[in-house]
CSV table of C-alpha atoms in Angstrom, one decimal:
chain,number,residue,atom,x,y,z
A,1,MET,CA,92.5,130.2,35.3
A,2,GLY,CA,94.9,128.9,32.3
A,3,THR,CA,95.9,130.7,28.9
A,4,SER,CA,93.9,130.9,25.7
A,5,SER,CA,94.4,127.7,23.9
A,6,ALA,CA,94.5,129.7,20.9
A,7,GLY,CA,97.7,131.2,21.7
A,8,PRO,CA,98.9,134.7,21.3
A,9,GLY,CA,96.0,136.5,19.9
A,10,ILE,CA,95.3,140.3,19.4
A,11,ALA,CA,92.4,141.8,21.7
A,12,ALA,CA,91.0,145.4,21.6
A,13,GLY,CA,94.4,146.6,23.4
A,14,GLY,CA,96.7,144.3,21.6
A,15,LEU,CA,98.4,140.9,22.7
A,16,ARG,CA,96.6,139.5,25.6
A,17,LEU,CA,99.0,138.9,28.3
A,18,TRP,CA,97.8,135.3,29.0
A,19,GLY,CA,98.9,134.1,25.4
A,20,ILE,CA,102.5,134.4,26.2
A,21,LEU,CA,102.6,133.5,30.0
A,22,PRO,CA,103.2,129.4,30.3
A,23,PRO,CA,100.4,128.0,32.4
A,24,GLU,CA,102.2,126.7,35.3
A,25,LYS,CA,103.2,130.3,36.1
A,26,LEU,CA,99.8,131.3,36.7
A,27,VAL,CA,98.6,130.9,40.7
A,28,GLY,CA,94.7,131.2,41.4
A,29,LEU,CA,93.5,133.1,44.2
A,30,ASP,CA,92.4,129.6,45.6
A,31,GLU,CA,95.8,128.1,44.9
A,32,ILE,CA,98.0,130.4,46.9
A,33,GLY,CA,99.3,127.2,48.9
A,34,ARG,CA,101.4,126.8,45.8
A,35,LEU,CA,103.6,129.7,46.9
A,36,ARG,CA,104.9,127.7,49.9
A,37,SER,CA,108.0,125.9,49.3
A,38,PRO,CA,109.2,123.1,51.2
A,39,GLN,CA,112.5,125.2,51.7
A,40,PRO,CA,112.9,129.0,52.8
A,41,VAL,CA,112.6,131.4,50.1
A,42,LEU,CA,112.9,134.7,51.5
A,43,THR,CA,116.8,135.9,50.9
A,44,SER,CA,118.6,137.4,54.1
A,45,GLY,CA,118.8,140.7,52.1
A,46,PHE,CA,115.1,140.8,51.7
A,47,ARG,CA,114.5,139.9,55.3
A,48,ARG,CA,117.0,142.3,56.6
A,49,ASN,CA,116.2,145.6,54.1
A,50,LEU,CA,112.4,145.0,53.7
A,51,VAL,CA,111.7,143.8,57.3
A,52,GLU,CA,114.2,144.3,59.8
A,53,ARG,CA,115.2,147.9,58.5
A,54,ASN,CA,111.9,148.8,56.8
A,55,PRO,CA,111.5,152.4,58.6
A,56,TRP,CA,107.8,152.3,57.5
A,57,LEU,CA,107.0,149.1,59.2
A,58,ARG,CA,109.3,150.7,62.1
A,59,ALA,CA,106.7,153.5,62.3
A,60,LEU,CA,103.4,151.5,62.2
A,61,ARG,CA,104.8,149.0,64.9
A,62,SER,CA,104.3,152.1,67.0
A,63,LEU,CA,100.6,151.7,66.2
A,64,GLY,CA,100.4,148.2,67.1
A,65,TYR,CA,101.0,146.8,63.3
A,66,GLU,CA,103.5,144.1,62.7
A,67,VAL,CA,103.9,141.3,60.1
A,68,ARG,CA,104.5,137.7,60.8
A,69,LEU,CA,106.4,136.4,58.0
A,70,ASP,CA,106.5,132.9,56.8
A,71,PRO,CA,110.0,132.3,55.3
A,72,ARG,CA,109.0,129.6,52.9
A,73,MET,CA,106.3,132.1,51.4
A,74,VAL,CA,106.8,133.5,47.9
A,75,PRO,CA,106.2,137.2,48.4
A,76,ILE,CA,103.8,138.7,46.6
A,77,GLU,CA,104.4,142.3,44.6
A,78,GLU,CA,101.5,144.4,44.9
A,79,GLY,CA,102.2,145.9,41.7
A,80,GLU,CA,101.0,149.7,42.1
A,81,THR,CA,103.5,152.6,41.8
A,82,SER,CA,100.9,155.7,41.9
A,83,LEU,CA,101.6,157.9,44.9
A,84,ASN,CA,98.0,158.3,45.4
A,85,THR,CA,96.7,155.6,48.1
A,86,ASN,CA,93.8,154.1,45.7
A,87,SER,CA,91.0,151.5,46.7
A,88,TYR,CA,91.6,149.4,43.8
A,89,GLN,CA,95.3,148.4,44.9
A,90,VAL,CA,94.4,148.4,48.6
A,91,LEU,CA,91.7,145.7,48.3
A,92,VAL,CA,93.8,143.6,46.0
A,93,ALA,CA,96.4,143.3,48.8
A,94,LEU,CA,93.8,141.9,50.9
A,95,LEU,CA,92.9,139.0,48.3
A,96,PRO,CA,96.0,136.7,49.2
A,97,ALA,CA,95.3,137.3,53.0
A,98,GLY,CA,91.6,136.3,52.6
A,99,ALA,CA,92.5,133.0,50.7
A,100,GLY,CA,95.5,132.6,53.0
A,101,ASP,CA,93.1,132.5,56.0
A,102,ARG,CA,91.0,129.8,54.5
A,103,LEU,CA,94.1,127.7,53.7
A,104,GLY,CA,95.6,128.1,56.7
A,105,LEU,CA,98.3,130.2,55.0
A,106,ARG,CA,99.8,133.8,55.5
A,107,PRO,CA,101.2,135.4,52.2
A,108,THR,CA,103.3,138.4,52.5
A,109,VAL,CA,102.7,141.3,50.1
A,110,VAL,CA,104.9,143.6,49.1
A,111,GLY,CA,103.3,147.2,49.1
A,112,THR,CA,105.5,149.3,46.6
A,113,MET,CA,104.5,152.8,46.0
A,114,ALA,CA,106.6,155.2,44.0
A,115,ALA,CA,108.2,158.2,45.9
A,116,GLY,CA,109.8,159.6,42.6
A,117,ASN,CA,107.6,158.5,39.7
A,118,HIS,CA,105.9,161.8,39.0
A,119,GLY,CA,105.2,165.2,40.5
A,120,LEU,CA,103.1,165.2,43.9
A,121,VAL,CA,100.7,167.2,42.0
A,122,HIS,CA,99.7,164.3,39.9
A,123,ALA,CA,99.0,162.2,42.8
A,124,LEU,CA,96.9,164.9,44.5
A,125,GLU,CA,94.6,165.9,41.6
A,126,ARG,CA,93.8,161.9,41.2
A,127,PHE,CA,93.1,162.1,45.0
A,128,ALA,CA,90.8,165.4,44.3
A,129,ALA,CA,88.9,163.3,41.8
A,130,SER,CA,87.5,160.9,44.3
A,131,PHE,CA,85.3,163.6,46.0
A,132,PRO,CA,82.0,165.3,44.9
A,133,ASP,CA,83.6,168.8,44.7
A,134,ARG,CA,86.3,168.3,43.1
A,135,PRO,CA,87.5,172.0,42.4
A,136,ARG,CA,87.1,172.7,46.4
A,137,VAL,CA,88.9,169.5,47.3
A,138,ARG,CA,91.8,170.2,44.9
A,139,GLN,CA,92.3,173.7,46.1
A,140,ALA,CA,92.5,172.3,49.8
A,141,LEU,CA,95.0,169.9,48.9
A,142,ILE,CA,97.2,172.5,47.1
A,143,GLU,CA,97.0,174.9,50.0
A,144,VAL,CA,98.1,172.5,52.7
A,145,PHE,CA,100.7,170.3,50.7
A,146,GLY,CA,101.7,173.3,48.9
A,147,GLU,CA,102.7,175.2,52.0
A,148,ALA,CA,105.2,172.4,52.9
A,149,ALA,CA,106.5,171.9,49.6
A,150,LEU,CA,107.4,175.7,49.3
A,151,ALA,CA,109.8,175.1,52.3
A,152,VAL,CA,111.9,173.1,50.1
A,153,VAL,CA,112.2,175.6,47.3
A,154,PRO,CA,114.8,178.2,48.4
A,155,PRO,CA,117.6,175.6,48.1
A,156,LEU,CA,116.9,174.6,45.1
A,157,PHE,CA,118.1,178.0,43.7
A,158,ASP,CA,121.4,177.8,45.3
A,159,GLY,CA,124.1,178.6,42.6
A,160,ARG,CA,121.6,179.3,40.0
A,161,PRO,CA,121.1,183.0,38.4
A,162,ARG,CA,119.8,185.4,41.0
A,163,GLN,CA,117.0,186.2,38.4
A,164,LEU,CA,115.7,182.6,38.3
A,165,ALA,CA,114.9,183.1,42.0
A,166,LYS,CA,113.4,186.7,41.8
A,167,SER,CA,110.8,185.3,39.1
A,168,PHE,CA,109.8,182.8,40.9
A,169,PHE,CA,109.2,184.4,44.3
A,170,ARG,CA,107.6,187.3,42.6
A,171,LEU,CA,104.7,185.1,41.5
A,172,PRO,CA,101.4,185.1,43.2
A,173,ALA,CA,101.5,182.8,46.2
A,174,GLY,CA,98.9,180.2,44.8
A,175,ILE,CA,100.8,179.9,41.6
A,176,ARG,CA,103.9,179.2,43.6
A,177,ARG,CA,102.2,176.5,45.5
A,178,ARG,CA,101.1,174.7,42.7
A,179,ARG,CA,104.8,175.0,40.7
A,180,ALA,CA,106.4,173.8,43.8
A,181,LEU,CA,104.2,170.6,43.9
A,182,ARG,CA,105.4,169.6,40.5
A,183,LEU,CA,108.3,168.4,42.4
A,184,PRO,CA,108.2,164.5,43.8
A,185,GLY,CA,106.5,163.5,46.9
A,186,SER,CA,109.9,162.5,48.1
A,187,LEU,CA,111.6,166.0,48.4
A,188,ILE,CA,108.3,167.4,50.0
A,189,PRO,CA,107.5,167.3,53.6
A,190,ALA,CA,104.3,166.0,55.1
A,191,PRO,CA,101.6,168.6,56.2
A,192,ASP,CA,102.1,169.6,59.8
A,193,GLU,CA,99.4,168.5,62.2
A,194,ASP,CA,97.7,171.8,62.2
A,195,GLY,CA,97.9,171.6,58.3
A,196,LEU,CA,96.4,168.1,58.6
A,197,ARG,CA,93.5,169.2,60.7
A,198,ARG,CA,92.6,172.0,58.2
A,199,LEU,CA,92.7,169.7,55.3
A,200,CYS,CA,90.5,167.0,57.0
A,201,GLY,CA,87.9,169.6,57.8
A,202,ALA,CA,88.1,170.9,54.5
A,203,LEU,CA,87.4,167.6,53.2
A,204,ARG,CA,84.8,167.1,55.5
A,205,LEU,CA,86.4,163.9,56.4
A,206,HIS,CA,84.6,161.5,58.9
A,207,PRO,CA,85.7,161.9,62.3
A,208,ARG,CA,86.7,158.6,63.1
A,209,LEU,CA,88.8,158.7,59.9
A,210,ALA,CA,90.3,162.0,60.3
A,211,ALA,CA,91.6,161.1,63.8
A,212,GLU,CA,93.2,157.6,62.2
A,213,LEU,CA,95.3,159.9,59.8
A,214,LEU,CA,96.3,162.3,62.5
A,215,GLN,CA,97.5,159.0,64.3
A,216,VAL,CA,99.5,158.0,61.4
A,217,ARG,CA,100.9,161.6,61.1
A,218,GLU,CA,102.1,161.5,64.8
A,219,ALA,CA,103.8,158.2,64.0
A,220,LEU,CA,105.4,159.4,61.1
A,221,ALA,CA,107.0,162.2,63.1
A,222,ASP,CA,107.8,159.8,66.0
A,223,SER,CA,109.9,157.7,63.7
A,224,GLY,CA,111.9,160.3,62.0
A,225,LEU,CA,110.1,160.0,58.6
A,226,SER,CA,109.1,163.3,57.1
A,227,THR,CA,108.0,163.4,53.4
A,228,ALA,CA,104.6,163.5,51.7
A,229,ALA,CA,105.6,160.2,50.0
A,230,ASP,CA,106.4,158.6,53.2
A,231,TYR,CA,103.0,159.5,54.7
A,232,LEU,CA,101.1,158.3,52.1
A,233,ILE,CA,102.7,154.9,52.3
A,234,LEU,CA,102.0,154.8,56.1
A,235,ILE,CA,98.5,155.8,55.4
A,236,ARG,CA,98.1,153.1,52.8
A,237,THR,CA,99.0,150.5,55.0
A,238,ALA,CA,97.2,151.6,57.9
A,239,LEU,CA,94.2,151.9,56.4
A,240,LEU,CA,94.5,148.4,54.7
A,241,ARG,CA,95.1,146.9,58.2
A,242,HIS,CA,91.5,148.5,59.6
A,243,LEU,CA,89.9,147.3,56.2
A,244,GLY,CA,91.5,143.8,56.9
A,245,GLU,CA,89.9,143.9,60.7
A,246,MET,CA,86.6,145.2,59.2
A,247,LEU,CA,86.7,141.9,57.3
A,248,GLY,CA,87.5,139.8,60.3
A,249,LEU,CA,90.9,138.6,59.0
A,250,ASP,CA,93.4,137.6,61.5
A,251,GLY,CA,96.1,140.3,60.6
A,252,THR,CA,97.5,141.4,57.1
A,253,ASN,CA,101.0,140.7,56.1
A,254,HIS,CA,101.4,143.9,54.1
A,255,LEU,CA,104.8,145.4,53.9
A,256,PRO,CA,104.9,149.0,53.2
A,257,THR,CA,108.0,150.3,51.0
A,258,SER,CA,108.9,152.7,48.4
A,259,LEU,CA,109.5,151.5,45.0
A,260,GLU,CA,113.0,153.0,45.2
A,261,HIS,CA,113.5,151.6,48.6
A,262,ALA,CA,112.7,147.9,47.4
A,263,ILE,CA,114.8,148.4,44.2
A,264,VAL,CA,118.1,149.4,45.8
A,265,HIS,CA,117.9,147.1,48.7
A,266,GLY,CA,115.8,144.2,47.8
A,267,THR,CA,117.2,143.3,44.5
A,268,GLY,CA,120.6,142.4,45.6
A,269,ASP,CA,124.0,144.6,44.8
A,270,ASP,CA,124.3,143.9,41.1
A,271,PHE,CA,120.9,145.6,40.0
A,272,PRO,CA,121.1,148.9,41.7
A,273,GLU,CA,124.8,149.4,40.3
A,274,ARG,CA,123.4,148.7,36.5
A,275,LYS,CA,123.5,152.0,34.3
A,276,VAL,CA,120.0,153.3,33.0
A,277,ARG,CA,121.2,152.6,29.5
A,278,GLU,CA,122.1,149.1,30.4
A,279,LEU,CA,118.8,148.4,31.8
A,280,ALA,CA,116.9,149.7,28.7
A,281,VAL,CA,119.0,146.9,26.8
A,282,ARG,CA,118.3,144.3,29.2
A,283,TYR,CA,114.5,144.9,29.1
A,284,LEU,CA,114.9,144.4,25.1
A,285,ALA,CA,116.3,141.4,25.8
A,286,ALA,CA,113.5,140.3,28.0
A,287,LEU,CA,111.0,141.7,25.6
A,288,MET,CA,112.3,139.1,22.9
A,289,ALA,CA,111.7,136.3,25.6
A,290,SER,CA,108.0,135.9,24.8
A,291,ALA,CA,106.4,132.4,24.2
A,292,ASP,CA,107.8,132.1,20.8
A,293,GLY,CA,111.4,133.6,21.4
A,294,GLN,CA,110.6,136.5,19.4
A,295,ARG,CA,109.3,140.1,20.2
A,296,PRO,CA,105.8,140.3,19.5
A,297,GLY,CA,106.1,143.1,16.6
A,298,GLU,CA,102.2,143.9,16.9
A,299,ARG,CA,103.0,145.2,20.3
A,300,VAL,CA,105.2,148.2,18.8
A,301,TYR,CA,103.0,150.9,18.0
A,302,SER,CA,106.1,153.3,17.8
A,303,GLY,CA,110.0,153.1,17.6
A,304,ARG,CA,110.9,154.1,21.2
A,305,PHE,CA,109.7,153.1,24.5
A,306,ARG,CA,110.3,155.2,27.7
A,307,VAL,CA,113.2,154.5,29.8
A,308,LEU,CA,113.4,157.3,32.5
A,309,ASN,CA,111.4,160.2,33.8
A,310,TYR,CA,113.3,163.0,34.9
A,311,TYR,CA,113.0,166.6,35.7
A,312,ASP,CA,114.7,169.8,36.0
A,313,PRO,CA,113.5,171.8,39.4
A,314,ILE,CA,114.4,174.7,38.3
A,315,GLU,CA,112.4,174.3,35.0
A,316,LEU,CA,109.6,173.2,37.0
A,317,LEU,CA,109.2,175.9,39.2
A,318,THR,CA,110.0,178.8,36.5
A,319,PHE,CA,108.2,177.7,33.4
A,320,GLY,CA,104.6,178.4,32.8
A,321,GLN,CA,102.5,175.3,31.6
A,322,LYS,CA,101.9,176.6,28.3
A,323,ARG,CA,105.6,177.1,27.6
A,324,ALA,CA,106.8,173.2,29.0
A,325,GLY,CA,103.6,171.8,28.0
A,326,ARG,CA,102.0,168.8,30.0
A,327,HIS,CA,105.1,167.4,31.2
A,328,ALA,CA,105.6,170.8,33.7
A,329,ARG,CA,102.2,170.0,35.0
A,330,TYR,CA,103.2,166.6,36.1
A,331,GLY,CA,106.7,167.3,37.0
A,332,TRP,CA,108.6,165.4,34.3
A,333,ARG,CA,110.5,165.2,30.9
A,334,VAL,CA,111.0,161.5,29.2
A,335,LEU,CA,114.2,159.4,28.2
A,336,LYS,CA,113.3,156.9,25.3
A,337,ALA,CA,115.0,154.2,23.9
A,338,SER,CA,114.9,152.6,20.6
A,339,TYR,CA,112.8,149.2,20.2
A,340,GLU,CA,115.5,148.2,17.7
A,341,THR,CA,118.3,148.4,19.5
A,342,GLY,CA,117.6,149.2,23.5
A,343,GLY,CA,119.9,152.4,22.8
A,344,LEU,CA,118.7,155.8,24.0
A,345,ALA,CA,117.3,158.0,21.2
A,346,GLY,CA,116.0,161.4,20.4
A,347,VAL,CA,117.3,162.9,23.4
A,348,PRO,CA,119.8,165.6,22.7
A,349,GLY,CA,122.1,166.5,25.5
A,350,MET,CA,120.4,163.9,27.8
A,351,GLU,CA,122.2,160.8,26.7
A,352,ALA,CA,124.5,161.2,30.0
A,353,LEU,CA,121.4,160.2,32.0
A,354,GLY,CA,122.1,156.8,30.9
A,355,ASP,CA,125.3,156.7,32.4
A,356,LEU,CA,123.6,157.1,35.7
A,357,THR,CA,123.2,154.0,37.9
A,358,VAL,CA,119.7,153.0,38.9
A,359,ARG,CA,120.9,153.9,42.5
A,360,GLU,CA,122.0,157.2,41.1
A,361,ALA,CA,118.9,157.9,39.5
A,362,LEU,CA,116.5,156.8,41.9
A,363,ALA,CA,118.2,158.9,44.4
A,364,ARG,CA,117.4,162.0,42.5
A,365,GLY,CA,113.9,161.6,42.5
A,366,TYR,CA,113.8,160.4,39.0
A,367,GLY,CA,111.5,157.5,38.4
A,368,LEU,CA,112.0,154.6,36.0
A,369,SER,CA,109.4,153.9,33.3
A,370,GLY,CA,106.6,151.3,34.0
A,371,LYS,CA,108.4,149.0,31.6
A,372,LEU,CA,111.7,149.2,33.6
A,373,THR,CA,110.0,149.1,36.8
A,374,TYR,CA,108.6,145.8,36.3
A,375,LEU,CA,112.0,144.5,35.1
A,376,ALA,CA,113.4,145.7,38.4
A,377,VAL,CA,110.7,144.4,40.9
A,378,ARG,CA,111.1,141.0,39.1
A,379,SER,CA,114.8,141.1,41.0
A,380,LEU,CA,113.1,141.4,43.8
A,381,ASN,CA,114.0,138.7,46.5
A,382,GLY,CA,116.5,136.9,44.0
A,383,GLY,CA,113.6,136.9,41.3
A,384,ILE,CA,111.6,134.3,43.6
A,385,VAL,CA,108.5,136.8,43.6
A,386,CYS,CA,104.5,136.5,42.6
A,387,ASN,CA,103.6,139.7,40.9
A,388,GLN,CA,100.1,140.4,40.9
A,389,VAL,CA,99.0,141.5,37.4
A,390,LEU,CA,95.8,142.8,35.8
A,391,ARG,CA,95.0,142.8,31.8
A,392,SER,CA,98.6,143.9,31.1
A,393,LEU,CA,100.3,145.2,28.1
A,394,PRO,CA,102.7,141.7,27.4
A,395,ASP,CA,105.9,143.5,26.8
A,396,VAL,CA,105.8,144.8,30.2
A,397,TYR,CA,105.9,141.1,31.5
A,398,ALA,CA,107.5,139.2,28.7
A,399,GLY,CA,110.5,138.7,31.0
A,400,LEU,CA,108.0,136.5,33.0
A,401,ALA,CA,107.2,134.3,30.1
A,402,GLU,CA,110.8,132.9,30.1
A,403,PRO,CA,110.5,129.0,31.4
A,404,ARG,CA,113.8,129.6,33.4
A,405,HIS,CA,112.5,132.6,35.1
A,406,PRO,CA,111.5,131.9,39.1
A,407,GLY,CA,108.6,134.5,39.0
A,408,LEU,CA,105.1,133.4,39.0
A,409,VAL,CA,101.8,135.4,38.4
A,410,LEU,CA,98.3,136.0,40.3
A,411,PRO,CA,96.3,137.0,37.2
A,412,LEU,CA,93.3,139.3,38.0
A,413,GLY,CA,90.4,140.5,36.0
A,414,MET,CA,89.7,143.9,35.9
A,415,THR,CA,87.3,145.5,38.5
A,416,THR,CA,87.1,149.1,39.4
A,417,ILE,CA,85.5,151.1,42.4
A,418,TYR,CA,84.2,154.7,41.5
A,419,GLY,CA,81.8,156.9,43.3
A,420,ASP,CA,78.4,157.6,41.5
A,421,TRP,CA,79.6,161.3,41.7
A,422,GLN,CA,82.6,160.7,39.4
A,423,LEU,CA,82.8,160.9,35.7
A,424,ARG,CA,83.5,157.2,34.3
A,425,SER,CA,87.0,159.1,33.1
A,426,SER,CA,88.0,159.8,36.7
A,427,PRO,CA,90.6,157.6,38.1
A,428,GLN,CA,89.6,154.6,40.5
A,429,LEU,CA,88.2,155.9,44.1
A,430,ASP,CA,91.1,156.4,46.5
A,431,VAL,CA,91.0,154.4,49.7
A,432,ILE,CA,90.7,157.5,51.8
A,433,ALA,CA,87.4,158.2,50.2
A,434,VAL,CA,86.3,154.6,50.2
A,435,VAL,CA,87.0,154.4,54.2
A,436,ASP,CA,85.2,157.5,54.8
A,437,TRP,CA,81.8,156.4,52.4
A,438,LEU,CA,82.3,153.2,54.9
A,439,TYR,CA,82.3,154.9,58.1
A,440,ARG,CA,79.0,157.0,57.1
A,441,CYS,CA,77.5,153.4,56.1
A,442,PRO,CA,74.7,152.2,58.8
A,443,HIS,CA,76.8,148.8,58.9
A,444,PRO,CA,80.3,149.7,57.6
A,445,GLU,CA,81.3,146.1,58.1
A,446,ALA,CA,78.5,144.3,56.4
A,447,MET,CA,78.9,146.9,53.4
A,448,LEU,CA,82.9,146.5,53.2
A,449,ARG,CA,82.2,142.7,53.0
A,450,ARG,CA,79.7,143.0,50.3
A,451,ILE,CA,82.0,145.1,48.2
A,452,PHE,CA,85.2,142.9,49.0
A,453,ASP,CA,83.0,139.6,48.0
A,454,LEU,CA,81.9,141.5,44.6
A,455,PHE,CA,85.4,142.3,43.9
A,456,ARG,CA,87.1,139.1,44.7
A,457,GLU,CA,84.5,137.2,42.7
A,458,ARG,CA,85.2,139.5,39.4
A,459,VAL,CA,88.9,139.5,39.7
A,460,SER,CA,89.0,135.8,40.3
A,461,ASP,CA,88.7,135.6,36.5
A,462,PRO,CA,91.0,137.3,34.8
A,463,GLN,CA,89.2,136.7,31.4
A,464,GLY,CA,85.9,138.0,32.5
A,465,PRO,CA,84.0,141.3,31.6
A,466,GLN,CA,85.6,144.4,32.9
A,467,THR,CA,83.6,145.7,35.8
A,468,SER,CA,82.8,148.7,37.6
A,469,ILE,CA,81.9,148.6,41.3
A,470,VAL,CA,79.7,152.1,41.8
A,471,LEU,CA,79.3,153.3,45.3
A,472,GLU,CA,76.1,155.7,45.5
A,473,ARG,CA,74.8,156.9,49.2
A,474,PRO,CA,76.3,155.2,52.1
A,475,GLY,CA,75.0,151.7,52.3
A,476,SER,CA,74.2,151.5,48.6
A,477,LEU,CA,75.9,150.4,45.5
A,478,THR,CA,75.3,149.2,42.0
A,479,LEU,CA,77.4,147.2,39.5
A,480,ARG,CA,78.2,147.9,36.1
């Protein structure tokens, strides 16, 4: 591992990340020992809020899952914000665990998933793309999750003109379900047990996997958690545990959490109380702190960057897709800021959103943009955190280039897992689909180890060629 000797250079997607990160900040997969400090590095707030008071970890404890933290290990932030439980990030979370076993170390991976980064329908559509009969699967997902989503709709019309509610409830049931799913997963209840059984049948999931998903649903109910976002967070860590066991790992220290919870409870008292507009200016300052102390102008393709994804629930429920455009489909509108000043730009009537604190914005189900998300996560555990990053846009991680910043980077090459039934334009294969495929293999453990070994070999070189692992019939795969 290392940075290019040529310094910041222009690649197909712009500046390479490795050109602005000091070599001493890069930690290779076989250098996990560098994350172990002679002194404890976990802050009291991290231990209290992300471990002791972690509601998702409490739910999983009823299934026998527990983490064993080494207080001297710098935690690794997983870096995934999508609600779909995709296989790529799940396997990435296993990488340090595998390296740690060989080195006698036990890294802690903070698995963040966003509850308010976009509408739940966006995650479900990505999930549906993991199955051969995408339209049928998509319809089944919409019916089951949509029924739950409709339950939260009536109170949203309180205090609004009665005609708005009438116009919504006169719509056909299918349209009402799809529109209700434009709301964030943090507002939508998880499917009940009967609905989940119907969904497992409609998706034709392997009986073993269906039983595991129902078991997680029971743990969700017993713990007091209730939302679709909560359920997907639990599924991801539970299946990760199963994959670790299949690989023969002696446990995996994966902390399930939402991005919102990690930001509000794991970054200290100061960060959550900052105003959104202040965060935009702070991001610009971090962007300026590249290796040569200047903002890399080649990366600025437009005059603005996204700051906050926000929504009006009534607009989502009552506007047709043609009227509101693609933002109605995914559930969001965008607050932007100027690359020159960091000030909010081009949002008439929406400037007031900039006066929300981070805590207030996240509590409303709004989502920080990707850039500000990483700015927030770098404050996790007082900034003493290791980020797992891919070939990313340098401006997102510019703050890590500042030599005084305590954060480290675990750089990874780009390797994606697809099913041979998917278009190459499809999202990476969801972990639920991967586990279903594995359970149908003649020798699931051996096949998973083969996939994992290929995956690990290719992501260990961040400068290597982009690779796709393509799953074919159960027990067969190809590399492209």
